[in-house]
Coordinates of C-alpha atoms in Angstrom, one line a residue:
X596 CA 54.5 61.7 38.7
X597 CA 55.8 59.6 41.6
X598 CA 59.0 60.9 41.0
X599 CA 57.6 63.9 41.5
X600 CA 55.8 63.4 44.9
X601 CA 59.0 61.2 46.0
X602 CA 61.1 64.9 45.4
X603 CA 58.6 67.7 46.8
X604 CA 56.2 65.5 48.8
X605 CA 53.4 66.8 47.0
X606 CA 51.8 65.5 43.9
X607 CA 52.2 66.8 40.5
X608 CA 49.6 69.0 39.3
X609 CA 49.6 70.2 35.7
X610 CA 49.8 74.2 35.2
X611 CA 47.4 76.5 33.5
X612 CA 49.5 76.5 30.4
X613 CA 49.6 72.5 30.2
X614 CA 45.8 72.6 30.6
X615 CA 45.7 75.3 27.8
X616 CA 47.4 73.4 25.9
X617 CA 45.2 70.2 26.2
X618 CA 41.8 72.4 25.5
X619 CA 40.3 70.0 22.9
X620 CA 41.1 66.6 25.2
X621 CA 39.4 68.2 28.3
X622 CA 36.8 69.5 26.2
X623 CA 36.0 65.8 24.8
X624 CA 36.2 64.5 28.9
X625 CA 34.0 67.0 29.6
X626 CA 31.8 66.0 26.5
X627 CA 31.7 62.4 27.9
X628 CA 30.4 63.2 31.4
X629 CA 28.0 65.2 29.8
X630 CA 26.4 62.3 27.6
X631 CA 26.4 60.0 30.5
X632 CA 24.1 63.3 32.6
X633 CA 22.2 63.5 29.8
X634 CA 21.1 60.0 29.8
X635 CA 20.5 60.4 33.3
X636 CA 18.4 63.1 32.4
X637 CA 16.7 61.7 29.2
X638 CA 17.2 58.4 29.3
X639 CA 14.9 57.3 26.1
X640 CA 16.1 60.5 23.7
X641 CA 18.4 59.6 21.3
X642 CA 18.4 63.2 19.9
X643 CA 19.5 64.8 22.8
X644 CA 22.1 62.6 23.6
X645 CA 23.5 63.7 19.8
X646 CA 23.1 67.3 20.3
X647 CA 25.0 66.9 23.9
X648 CA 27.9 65.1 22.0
X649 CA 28.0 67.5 19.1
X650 CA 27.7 70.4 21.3
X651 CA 30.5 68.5 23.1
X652 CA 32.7 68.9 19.7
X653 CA 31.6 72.1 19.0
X654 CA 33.2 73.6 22.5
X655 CA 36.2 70.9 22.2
X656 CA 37.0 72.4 18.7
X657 CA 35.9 76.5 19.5
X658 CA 38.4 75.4 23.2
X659 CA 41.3 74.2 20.3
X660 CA 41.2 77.1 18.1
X661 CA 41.0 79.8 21.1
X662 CA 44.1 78.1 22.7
X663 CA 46.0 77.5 19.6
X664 CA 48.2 80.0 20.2
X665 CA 49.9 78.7 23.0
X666 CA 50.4 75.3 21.6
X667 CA 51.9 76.6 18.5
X668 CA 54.9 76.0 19.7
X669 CA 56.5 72.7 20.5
X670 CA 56.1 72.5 24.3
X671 CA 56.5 69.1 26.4
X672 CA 53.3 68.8 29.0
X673 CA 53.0 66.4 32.0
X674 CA 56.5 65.5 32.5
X675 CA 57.3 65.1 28.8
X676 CA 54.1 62.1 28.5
X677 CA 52.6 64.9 25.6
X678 CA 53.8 66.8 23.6
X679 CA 52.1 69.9 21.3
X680 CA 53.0 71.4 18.8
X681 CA 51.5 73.1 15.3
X682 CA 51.4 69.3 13.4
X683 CA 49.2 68.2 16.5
X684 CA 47.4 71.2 16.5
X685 CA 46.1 70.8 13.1
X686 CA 45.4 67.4 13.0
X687 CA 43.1 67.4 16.6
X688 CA 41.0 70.2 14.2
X689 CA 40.6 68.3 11.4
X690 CA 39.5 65.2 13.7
X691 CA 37.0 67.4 15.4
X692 CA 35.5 68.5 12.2
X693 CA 34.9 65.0 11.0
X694 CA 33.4 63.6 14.0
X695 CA 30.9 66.5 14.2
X696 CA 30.6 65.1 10.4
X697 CA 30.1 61.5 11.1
X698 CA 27.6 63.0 14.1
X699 CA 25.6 64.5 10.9
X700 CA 25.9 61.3 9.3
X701 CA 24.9 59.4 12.1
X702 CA 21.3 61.5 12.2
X703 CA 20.7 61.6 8.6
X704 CA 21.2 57.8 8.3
X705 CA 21.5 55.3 11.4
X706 CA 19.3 57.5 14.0
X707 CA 16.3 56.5 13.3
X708 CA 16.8 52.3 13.4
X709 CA 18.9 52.6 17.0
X710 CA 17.0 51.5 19.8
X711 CA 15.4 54.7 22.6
X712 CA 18.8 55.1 24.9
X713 CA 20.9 53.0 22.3
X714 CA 22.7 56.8 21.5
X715 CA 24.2 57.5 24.6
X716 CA 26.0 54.7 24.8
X717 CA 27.5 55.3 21.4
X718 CA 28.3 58.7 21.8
X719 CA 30.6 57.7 25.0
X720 CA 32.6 55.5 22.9
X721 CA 32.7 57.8 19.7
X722 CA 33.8 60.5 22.0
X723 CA 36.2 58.1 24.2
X724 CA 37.8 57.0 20.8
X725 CA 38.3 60.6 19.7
X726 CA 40.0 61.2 23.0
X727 CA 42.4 58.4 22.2
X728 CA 43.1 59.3 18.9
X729 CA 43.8 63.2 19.5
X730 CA 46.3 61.4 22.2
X731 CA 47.8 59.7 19.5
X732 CA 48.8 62.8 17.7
X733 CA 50.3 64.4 20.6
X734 CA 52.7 61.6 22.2
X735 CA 56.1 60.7 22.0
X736 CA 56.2 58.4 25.4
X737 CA 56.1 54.5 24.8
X738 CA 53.6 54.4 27.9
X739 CA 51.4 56.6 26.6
X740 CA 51.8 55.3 23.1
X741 CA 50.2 52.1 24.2
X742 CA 47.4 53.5 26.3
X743 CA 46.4 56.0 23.5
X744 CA 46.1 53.4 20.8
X745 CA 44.0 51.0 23.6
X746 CA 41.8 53.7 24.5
X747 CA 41.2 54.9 20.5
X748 CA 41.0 50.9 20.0
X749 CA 38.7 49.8 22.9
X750 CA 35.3 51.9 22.3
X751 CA 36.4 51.0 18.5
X752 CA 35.7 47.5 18.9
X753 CA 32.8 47.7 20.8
X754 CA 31.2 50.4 17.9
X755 CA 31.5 47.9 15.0
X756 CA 29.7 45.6 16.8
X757 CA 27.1 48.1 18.0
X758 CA 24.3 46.7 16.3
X759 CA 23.6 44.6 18.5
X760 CA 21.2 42.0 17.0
X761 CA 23.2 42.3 13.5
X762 CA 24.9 39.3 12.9
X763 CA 27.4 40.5 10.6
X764 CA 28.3 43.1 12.8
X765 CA 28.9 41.0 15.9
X766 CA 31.1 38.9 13.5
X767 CA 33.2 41.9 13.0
X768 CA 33.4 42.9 16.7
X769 CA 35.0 39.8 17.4
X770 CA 37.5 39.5 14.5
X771 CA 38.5 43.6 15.1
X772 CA 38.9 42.4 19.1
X773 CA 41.0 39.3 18.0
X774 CA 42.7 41.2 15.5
X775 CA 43.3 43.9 17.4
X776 CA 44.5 42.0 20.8
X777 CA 47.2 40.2 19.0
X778 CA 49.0 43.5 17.5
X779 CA 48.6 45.3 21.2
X780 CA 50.3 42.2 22.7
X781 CA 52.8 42.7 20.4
X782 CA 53.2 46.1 20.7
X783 CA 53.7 45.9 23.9
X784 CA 56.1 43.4 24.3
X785 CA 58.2 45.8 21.3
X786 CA 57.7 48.7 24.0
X787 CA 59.0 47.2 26.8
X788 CA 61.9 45.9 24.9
X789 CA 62.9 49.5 24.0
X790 CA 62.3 50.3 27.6
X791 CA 64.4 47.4 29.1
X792 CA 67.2 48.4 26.2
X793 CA 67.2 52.3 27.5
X794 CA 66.0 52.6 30.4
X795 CA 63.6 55.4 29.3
X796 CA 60.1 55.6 27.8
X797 CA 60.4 58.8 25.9
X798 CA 61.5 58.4 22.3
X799 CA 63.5 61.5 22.1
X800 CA 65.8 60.2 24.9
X801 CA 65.7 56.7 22.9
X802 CA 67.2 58.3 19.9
X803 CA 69.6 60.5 22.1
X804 CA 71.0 57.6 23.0
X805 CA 71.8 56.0 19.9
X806 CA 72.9 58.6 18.5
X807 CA 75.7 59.0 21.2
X808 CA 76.2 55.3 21.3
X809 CA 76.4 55.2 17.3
X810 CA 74.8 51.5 17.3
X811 CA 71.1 50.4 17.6
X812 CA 71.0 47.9 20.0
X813 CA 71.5 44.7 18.0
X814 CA 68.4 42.5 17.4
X815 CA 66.5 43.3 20.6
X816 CA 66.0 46.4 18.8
X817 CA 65.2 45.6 15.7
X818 CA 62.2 43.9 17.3
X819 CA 61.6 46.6 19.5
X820 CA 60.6 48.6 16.8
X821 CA 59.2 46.1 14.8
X822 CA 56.8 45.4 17.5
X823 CA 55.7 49.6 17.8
X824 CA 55.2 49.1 13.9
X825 CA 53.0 46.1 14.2
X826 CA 50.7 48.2 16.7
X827 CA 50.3 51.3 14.6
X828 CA 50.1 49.6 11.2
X829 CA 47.1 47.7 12.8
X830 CA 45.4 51.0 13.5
X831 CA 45.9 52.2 9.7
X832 CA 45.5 48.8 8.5
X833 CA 48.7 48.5 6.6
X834 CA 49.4 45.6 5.1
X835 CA 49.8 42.0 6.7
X836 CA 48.2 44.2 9.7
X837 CA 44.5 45.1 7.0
X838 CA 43.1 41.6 7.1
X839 CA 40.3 43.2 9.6
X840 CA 39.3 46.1 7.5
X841 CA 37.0 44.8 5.0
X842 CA 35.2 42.6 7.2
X843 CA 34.8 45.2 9.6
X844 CA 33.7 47.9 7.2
X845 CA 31.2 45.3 6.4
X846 CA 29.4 44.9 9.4
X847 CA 29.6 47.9 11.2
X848 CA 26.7 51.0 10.6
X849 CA 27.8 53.4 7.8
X850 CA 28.6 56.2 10.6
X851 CA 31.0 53.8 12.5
X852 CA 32.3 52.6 9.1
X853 CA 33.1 56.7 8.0
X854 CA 34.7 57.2 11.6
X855 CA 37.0 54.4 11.4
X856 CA 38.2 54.4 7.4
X857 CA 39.4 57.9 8.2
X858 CA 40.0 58.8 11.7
X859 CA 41.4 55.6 13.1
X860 CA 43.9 55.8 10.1
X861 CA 45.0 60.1 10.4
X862 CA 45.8 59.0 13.8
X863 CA 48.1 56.3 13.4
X864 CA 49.5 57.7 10.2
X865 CA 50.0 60.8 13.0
X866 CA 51.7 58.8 15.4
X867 CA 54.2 56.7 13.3
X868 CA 55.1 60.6 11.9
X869 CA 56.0 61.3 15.2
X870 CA 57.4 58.3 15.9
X871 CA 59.5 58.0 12.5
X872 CA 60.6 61.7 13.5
X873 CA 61.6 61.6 16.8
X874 CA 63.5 58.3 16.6
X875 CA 65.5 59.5 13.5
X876 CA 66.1 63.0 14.3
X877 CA 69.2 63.2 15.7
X878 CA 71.2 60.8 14.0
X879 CA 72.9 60.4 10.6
X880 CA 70.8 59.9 7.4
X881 CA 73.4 57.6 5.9
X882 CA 73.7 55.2 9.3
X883 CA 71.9 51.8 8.5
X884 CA 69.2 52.6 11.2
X885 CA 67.5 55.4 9.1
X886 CA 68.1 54.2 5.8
X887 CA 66.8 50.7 6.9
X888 CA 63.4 52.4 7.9
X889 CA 63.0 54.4 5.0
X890 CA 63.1 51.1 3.0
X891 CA 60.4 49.5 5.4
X892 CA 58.0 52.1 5.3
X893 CA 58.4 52.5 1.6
X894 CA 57.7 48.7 0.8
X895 CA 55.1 49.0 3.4
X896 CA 53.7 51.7 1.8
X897 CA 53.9 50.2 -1.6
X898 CA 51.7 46.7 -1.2
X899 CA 49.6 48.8 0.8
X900 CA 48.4 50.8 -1.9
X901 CA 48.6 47.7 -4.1
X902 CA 46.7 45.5 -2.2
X903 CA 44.0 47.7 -1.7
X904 CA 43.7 48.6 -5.1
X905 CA 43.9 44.9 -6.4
X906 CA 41.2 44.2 -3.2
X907 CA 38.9 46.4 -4.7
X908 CA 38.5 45.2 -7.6
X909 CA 36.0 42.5 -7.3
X910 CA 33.8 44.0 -4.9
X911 CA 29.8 44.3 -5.4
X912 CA 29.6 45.8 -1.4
X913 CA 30.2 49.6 -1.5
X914 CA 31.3 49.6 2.1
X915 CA 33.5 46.7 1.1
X916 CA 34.6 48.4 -1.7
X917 CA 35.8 51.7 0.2
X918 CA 37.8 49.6 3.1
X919 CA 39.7 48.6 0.5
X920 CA 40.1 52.3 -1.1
X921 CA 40.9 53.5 2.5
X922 CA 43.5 50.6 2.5
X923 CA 44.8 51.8 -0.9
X924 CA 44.9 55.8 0.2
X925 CA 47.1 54.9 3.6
X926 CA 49.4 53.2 1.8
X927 CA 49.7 56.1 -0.6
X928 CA 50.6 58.3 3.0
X929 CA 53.2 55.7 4.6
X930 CA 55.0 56.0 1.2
X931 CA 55.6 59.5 2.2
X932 CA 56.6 58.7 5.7
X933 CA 59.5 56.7 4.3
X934 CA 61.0 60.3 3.6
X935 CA 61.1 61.4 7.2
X936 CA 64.6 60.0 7.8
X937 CA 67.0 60.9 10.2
X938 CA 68.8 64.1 9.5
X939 CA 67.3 64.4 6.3
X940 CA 66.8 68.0 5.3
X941 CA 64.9 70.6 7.3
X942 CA 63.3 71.2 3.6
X943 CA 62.7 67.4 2.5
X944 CA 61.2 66.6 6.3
X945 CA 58.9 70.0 5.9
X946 CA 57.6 68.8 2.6
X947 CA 56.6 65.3 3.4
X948 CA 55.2 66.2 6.6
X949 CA 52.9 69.1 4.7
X950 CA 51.9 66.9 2.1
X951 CA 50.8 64.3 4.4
X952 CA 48.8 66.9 6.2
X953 CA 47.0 68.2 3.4
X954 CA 46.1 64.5 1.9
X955 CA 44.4 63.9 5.7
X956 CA 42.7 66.6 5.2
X957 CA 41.2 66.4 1.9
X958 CA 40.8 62.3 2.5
X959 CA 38.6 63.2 5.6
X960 CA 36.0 65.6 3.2
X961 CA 36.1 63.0 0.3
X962 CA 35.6 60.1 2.1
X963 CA 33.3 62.2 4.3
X964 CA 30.9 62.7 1.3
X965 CA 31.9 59.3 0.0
X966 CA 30.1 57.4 2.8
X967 CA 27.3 59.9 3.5
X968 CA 25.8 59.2 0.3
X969 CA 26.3 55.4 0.6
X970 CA 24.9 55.5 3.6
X971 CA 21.9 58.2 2.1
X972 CA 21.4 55.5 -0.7
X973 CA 21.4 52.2 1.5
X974 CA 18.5 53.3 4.3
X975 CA 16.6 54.5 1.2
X976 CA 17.0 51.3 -0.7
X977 CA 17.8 48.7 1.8
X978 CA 20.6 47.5 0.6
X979 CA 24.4 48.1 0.2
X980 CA 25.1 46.5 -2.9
X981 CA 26.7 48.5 -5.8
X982 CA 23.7 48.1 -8.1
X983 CA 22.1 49.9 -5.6
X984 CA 23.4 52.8 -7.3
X985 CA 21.8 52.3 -10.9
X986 CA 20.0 55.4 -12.3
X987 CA 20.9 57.7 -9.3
X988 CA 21.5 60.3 -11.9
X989 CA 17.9 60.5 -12.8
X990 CA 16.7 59.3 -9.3
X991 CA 18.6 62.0 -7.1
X992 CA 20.8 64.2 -9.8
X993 CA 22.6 65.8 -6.1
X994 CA 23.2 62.5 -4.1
X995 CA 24.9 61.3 -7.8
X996 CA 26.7 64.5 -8.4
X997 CA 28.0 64.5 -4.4
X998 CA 29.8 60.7 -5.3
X999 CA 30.8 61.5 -8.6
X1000 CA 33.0 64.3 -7.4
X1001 CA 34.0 62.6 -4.3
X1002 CA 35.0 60.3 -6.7
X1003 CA 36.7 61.7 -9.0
X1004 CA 39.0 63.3 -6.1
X1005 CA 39.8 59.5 -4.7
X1006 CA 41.1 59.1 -8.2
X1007 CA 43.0 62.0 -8.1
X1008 CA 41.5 63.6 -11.3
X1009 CA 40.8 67.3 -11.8
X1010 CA 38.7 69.6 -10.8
X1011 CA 39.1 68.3 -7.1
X1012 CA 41.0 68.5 -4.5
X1013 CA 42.2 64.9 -4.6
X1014 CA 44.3 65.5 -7.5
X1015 CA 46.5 68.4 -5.8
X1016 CA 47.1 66.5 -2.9
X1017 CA 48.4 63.1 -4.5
X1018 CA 50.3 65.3 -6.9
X1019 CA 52.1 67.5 -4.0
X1020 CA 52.2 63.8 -2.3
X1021 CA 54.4 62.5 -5.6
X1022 CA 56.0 65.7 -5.8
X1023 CA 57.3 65.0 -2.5
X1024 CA 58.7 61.9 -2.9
X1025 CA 60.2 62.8 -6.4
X1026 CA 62.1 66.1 -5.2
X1027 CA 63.7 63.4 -3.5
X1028 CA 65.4 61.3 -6.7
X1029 CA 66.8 58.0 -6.4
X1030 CA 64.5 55.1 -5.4
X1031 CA 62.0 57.3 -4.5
X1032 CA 61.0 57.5 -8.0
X1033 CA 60.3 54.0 -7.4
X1034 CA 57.2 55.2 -4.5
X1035 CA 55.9 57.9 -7.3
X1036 CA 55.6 54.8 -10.1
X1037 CA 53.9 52.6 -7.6
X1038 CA 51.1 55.9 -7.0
X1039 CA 50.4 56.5 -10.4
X1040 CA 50.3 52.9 -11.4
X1041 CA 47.8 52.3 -8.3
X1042 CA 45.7 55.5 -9.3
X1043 CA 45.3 53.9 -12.6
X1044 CA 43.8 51.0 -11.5
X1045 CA 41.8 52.5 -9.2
X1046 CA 39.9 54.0 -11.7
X1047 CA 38.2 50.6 -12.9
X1048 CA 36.4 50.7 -9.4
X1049 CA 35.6 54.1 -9.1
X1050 CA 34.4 54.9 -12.7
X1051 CA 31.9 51.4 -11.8
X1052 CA 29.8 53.4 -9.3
X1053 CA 30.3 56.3 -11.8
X1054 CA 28.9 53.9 -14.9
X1055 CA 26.1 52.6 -12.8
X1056 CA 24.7 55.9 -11.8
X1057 CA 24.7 57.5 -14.8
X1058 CA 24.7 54.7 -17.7
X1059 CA 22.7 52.0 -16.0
X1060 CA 19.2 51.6 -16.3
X1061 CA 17.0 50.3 -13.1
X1062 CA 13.9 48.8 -12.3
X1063 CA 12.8 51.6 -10.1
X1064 CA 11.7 54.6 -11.5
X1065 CA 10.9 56.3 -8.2
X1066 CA 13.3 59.2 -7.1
X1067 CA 15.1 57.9 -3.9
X1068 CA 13.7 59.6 -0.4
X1069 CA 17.0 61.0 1.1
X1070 CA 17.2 62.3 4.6
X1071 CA 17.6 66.3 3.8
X1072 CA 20.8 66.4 6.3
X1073 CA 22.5 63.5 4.5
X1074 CA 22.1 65.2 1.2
X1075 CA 23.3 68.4 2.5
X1076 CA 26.2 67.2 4.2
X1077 CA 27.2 65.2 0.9
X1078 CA 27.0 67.9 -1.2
X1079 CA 29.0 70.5 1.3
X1080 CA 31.9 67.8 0.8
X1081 CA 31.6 67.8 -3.1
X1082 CA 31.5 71.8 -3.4
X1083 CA 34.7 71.4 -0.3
X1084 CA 36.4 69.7 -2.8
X1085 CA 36.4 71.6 -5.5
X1086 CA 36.6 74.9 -3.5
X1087 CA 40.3 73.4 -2.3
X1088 CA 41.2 72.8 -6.2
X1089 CA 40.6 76.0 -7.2
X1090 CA 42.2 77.6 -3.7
X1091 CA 44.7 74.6 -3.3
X1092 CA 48.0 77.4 -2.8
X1093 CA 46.2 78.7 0.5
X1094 CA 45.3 75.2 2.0
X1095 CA 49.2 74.3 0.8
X1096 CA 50.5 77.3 2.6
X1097 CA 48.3 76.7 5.7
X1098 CA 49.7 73.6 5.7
X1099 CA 53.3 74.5 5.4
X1100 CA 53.1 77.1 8.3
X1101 CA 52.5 74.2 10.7
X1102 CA 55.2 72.1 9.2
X1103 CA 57.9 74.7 8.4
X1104 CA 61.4 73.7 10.4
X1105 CA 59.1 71.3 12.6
X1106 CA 61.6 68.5 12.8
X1107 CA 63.9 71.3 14.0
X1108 CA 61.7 73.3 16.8
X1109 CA 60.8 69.8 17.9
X1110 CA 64.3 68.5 18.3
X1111 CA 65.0 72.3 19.8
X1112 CA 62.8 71.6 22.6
X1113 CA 64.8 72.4 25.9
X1114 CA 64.1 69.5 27.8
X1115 CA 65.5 70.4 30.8
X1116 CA 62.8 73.7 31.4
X1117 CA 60.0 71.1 30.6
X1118 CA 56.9 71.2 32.7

């Protein structure tokens, strides 16, 4: 931008097409302004201040959808700091549709014990994290890299510790903000090594570079990128980066819990994509750079998944419990990040990058319906123990119907949609051969285990007896929203082709219409 005034003598000012482009991040800026009047205006109504927010996602999503069309299309905005395109188009959806989710959640469970003029506080920073996150999605500039993840970060910390006189919750506050300060710190210092190495902040001129040059830049590099991975796998808590999750998970109100285990993670699993992508693009698949990566991500991938599997094990907490699963289901993702390599082909890159879409998806509904009925069954019982859950057949037959398919779709068992998308996810990585067969062993073994935990909650509900006979009082809008997710997930088994094919239409030749991008005609 200063560039830009230095050349014209006038300051840059994005086009109509840019701001078309950008519908659903000025529709959540609006949003935010619009909380903050509201309070103004109502500054005791907690209700209003959630209709004002979800109204806010409402527009932000109708504003997406309506301008879709124009962002279709990989386009570079604001001097090449954003780019959109179809992958980024989807994604900022699905993230829409879960918030207004978790804002569901939020009413049928947490509303009721927050303090008169608590909720417009917390819809700022749900909203402000949003904005971060759909950032995320839709960069490719090491600057704006690092601001996304701190402004998707930033409200973060301050909603797991948003109860304010809950001591386990300000315990997690602090360990997410000390967690969370030393991975920016060094992802920052890995940015401005690739910076200082370059000379340029935009990761497609990075790998233009290399390619040209044929070398990567020695060690500098190395921890360059090292240092961009340490940042991101702290937002999907990859392992050594998940040592916050649990505790966090813990402490934090179900809502804030259901917001971070899935939309904290689609976004960095969104971002290293692009990242992985754009770095890798342009140079050879058998150069030690790509092929190096690959075998990162697909050991980071690996104990990932096994760690959280092998974490959630032992636990009696069900929020506990489903960090760990959420641990376990990233890892399953960055396993198929590991085939974005380089020049890979147009058809391997297309497939991995569909089937990651389509496990985000269905992870959002399951884990969606997942929390909503923890969260249903811990304000009726007062308590968020596992036990918690005995003889929910026979106390609410559609709360313990709602879990049992969400699941059975964690698993990856049919009738749900869980089961098409780790298959297309193993399918992916198999299509590929060699030690990619390794990645599909590693899935199946960790879906086996996981079954121990997940048929527990299934045992208790169903096989266990409890002392309370009474049918559990379930906020209507919890139960609802619970079951919508369970009949979502089987509706996307039995219609699985369509949602693949939906998929595939914003992935098909992506790596190559985003690598086609004229650079020189950018905005």
């Amino acid at each position: 931008m200063f560039a830009a005034i230095a050349q014209t003598g006038l300051p840059f000012i994005p086009s109509g097409a840019d701001l078309r482009s950008l519908a659903a991040e000025t529709g959540l800026t609006i949003g935010i302004v619009a909380v903050l009047f509201a309070a103004l205006a109502w500054p005791r109504n907690n209700a209003r201040a959630g209709v004002t927010a979800l109204l806010a996602l409402v527009a932000s999503l109708i504003g997406l959808i309506a301008c879709a069309p124009h962002a279709s299309h990989p386009t570079m905005l604001l001097r090449g700091m954003l780019l959109t395109d179809a992958p980024a188009v989807l994604f900022k959806g699905l993230l829409l549709l879960f918030t207004i989710g978790v804002v569901l959640l939020w009413r049928s469970t947490t509303a009721s014990a927050m303090r008169p003029g608590d909720a417009s506080e917390f819809f700022v920073l749900l909203l402000g994290a949003t904005l971060g996150m759909s950032l995320m999605a839709s960069t490719s500039n090491l600057l704006l890299i690092v601001m996304a993840v701190e402004m998707a970060s930033l409200p973060s910390y301050v909603l797991a510790g948003f109860r304010k006189t809950h001591r386990l919750g300000s315990e997690a506050s602090l360990k997410y903000v000390l967690f969370g300060a030393a991975c920016s710190a060094v992802m920052i210092y890995g940015t401005s090594l690739l910076y200082g190495l370059f000379g340029s902040l935009r990761l497609d001129e990075i790998a233009a570079a290399l390619s040209k040059s044929g070398q990567t830049g020695g060690i500098l590099f190395v921890f360059g990128i090292a240092g961009l991975i340490v940042g991101i796998g702290f937002k999907i808590a990859a392992v050594p980066f998940h040592f916050w999750c649990p505790d966090v998970f813990e402490g934090a109100g179900i809502d804030v819990t259901t917001f971070l285990s899935v939309a904290s993670k689609g976004a960095g699993l969104m971002l290293l994509l692009r990242v992985v992508a754009t770095l890798t693009g342009p140079l050879d698949p058998h150069s030690q750079f790509p092929i190096a990566l690959a075998g990162v991500l697909g050991i980071m991938g690996a104990t990932t998944a096994t760690a959280g599997n092998l974490g959630a094990l032992v636990q009696q907490n069900i929020k506990r419990l489903l960090a760990y699963s959420s641990i376990a289901h990233a890892g399953y993702m960055v396993c198929a990040l590991s085939l974005l390599m380089g020049g890979a082909s147009s058809v391997r890159a297309a497939d991995a990058a569909q089937a990651i879409l389509v496990y985000i998806a269905v992870y959002m509904v399951m884990n969606l319906g997942a929390f909503a009925v923890a969260g249903v069954v811990a304000r009726a019982t007062g308590s968020e123990g596992i036990d918690r859950f005995a003889a929910l057949g026979r106390r609410h037959p559609i709360l313990a119907l709602s879990m049992a398919a969400c699941l059975f779709s964690l698993i990856g068992l049919p009738p749900f949609a869980g089961f098409g998308a780790k298959l297309w996810l193993m399918k992916a990585l198999a299509q590929s051969g060699g030690l990619w067969w390794g990645l599909v062993g590693v899935i199946a073994l960790n879906a086996i285990i996981s079954i121990y935990y997940y048929a527990r909650i299934i045992r208790m509900m169903y096989l266990t007896e409890s002392t309370e006979t009474a049918p559990i009082a379930a906020a209507p809008m919890g139960v609802a929203l619970a079951g919508a997710c369970a009949v979502s997930l089987l509706g996307a088994f039995l219609f699985f082709s369509p949602l693949l094919e939906l998929a595939g239409r914003f992935t098909r030749d992506w790596k190559q219409q985003t690598r086609a991008i004229d650079l020189g005609g950018n905005r």
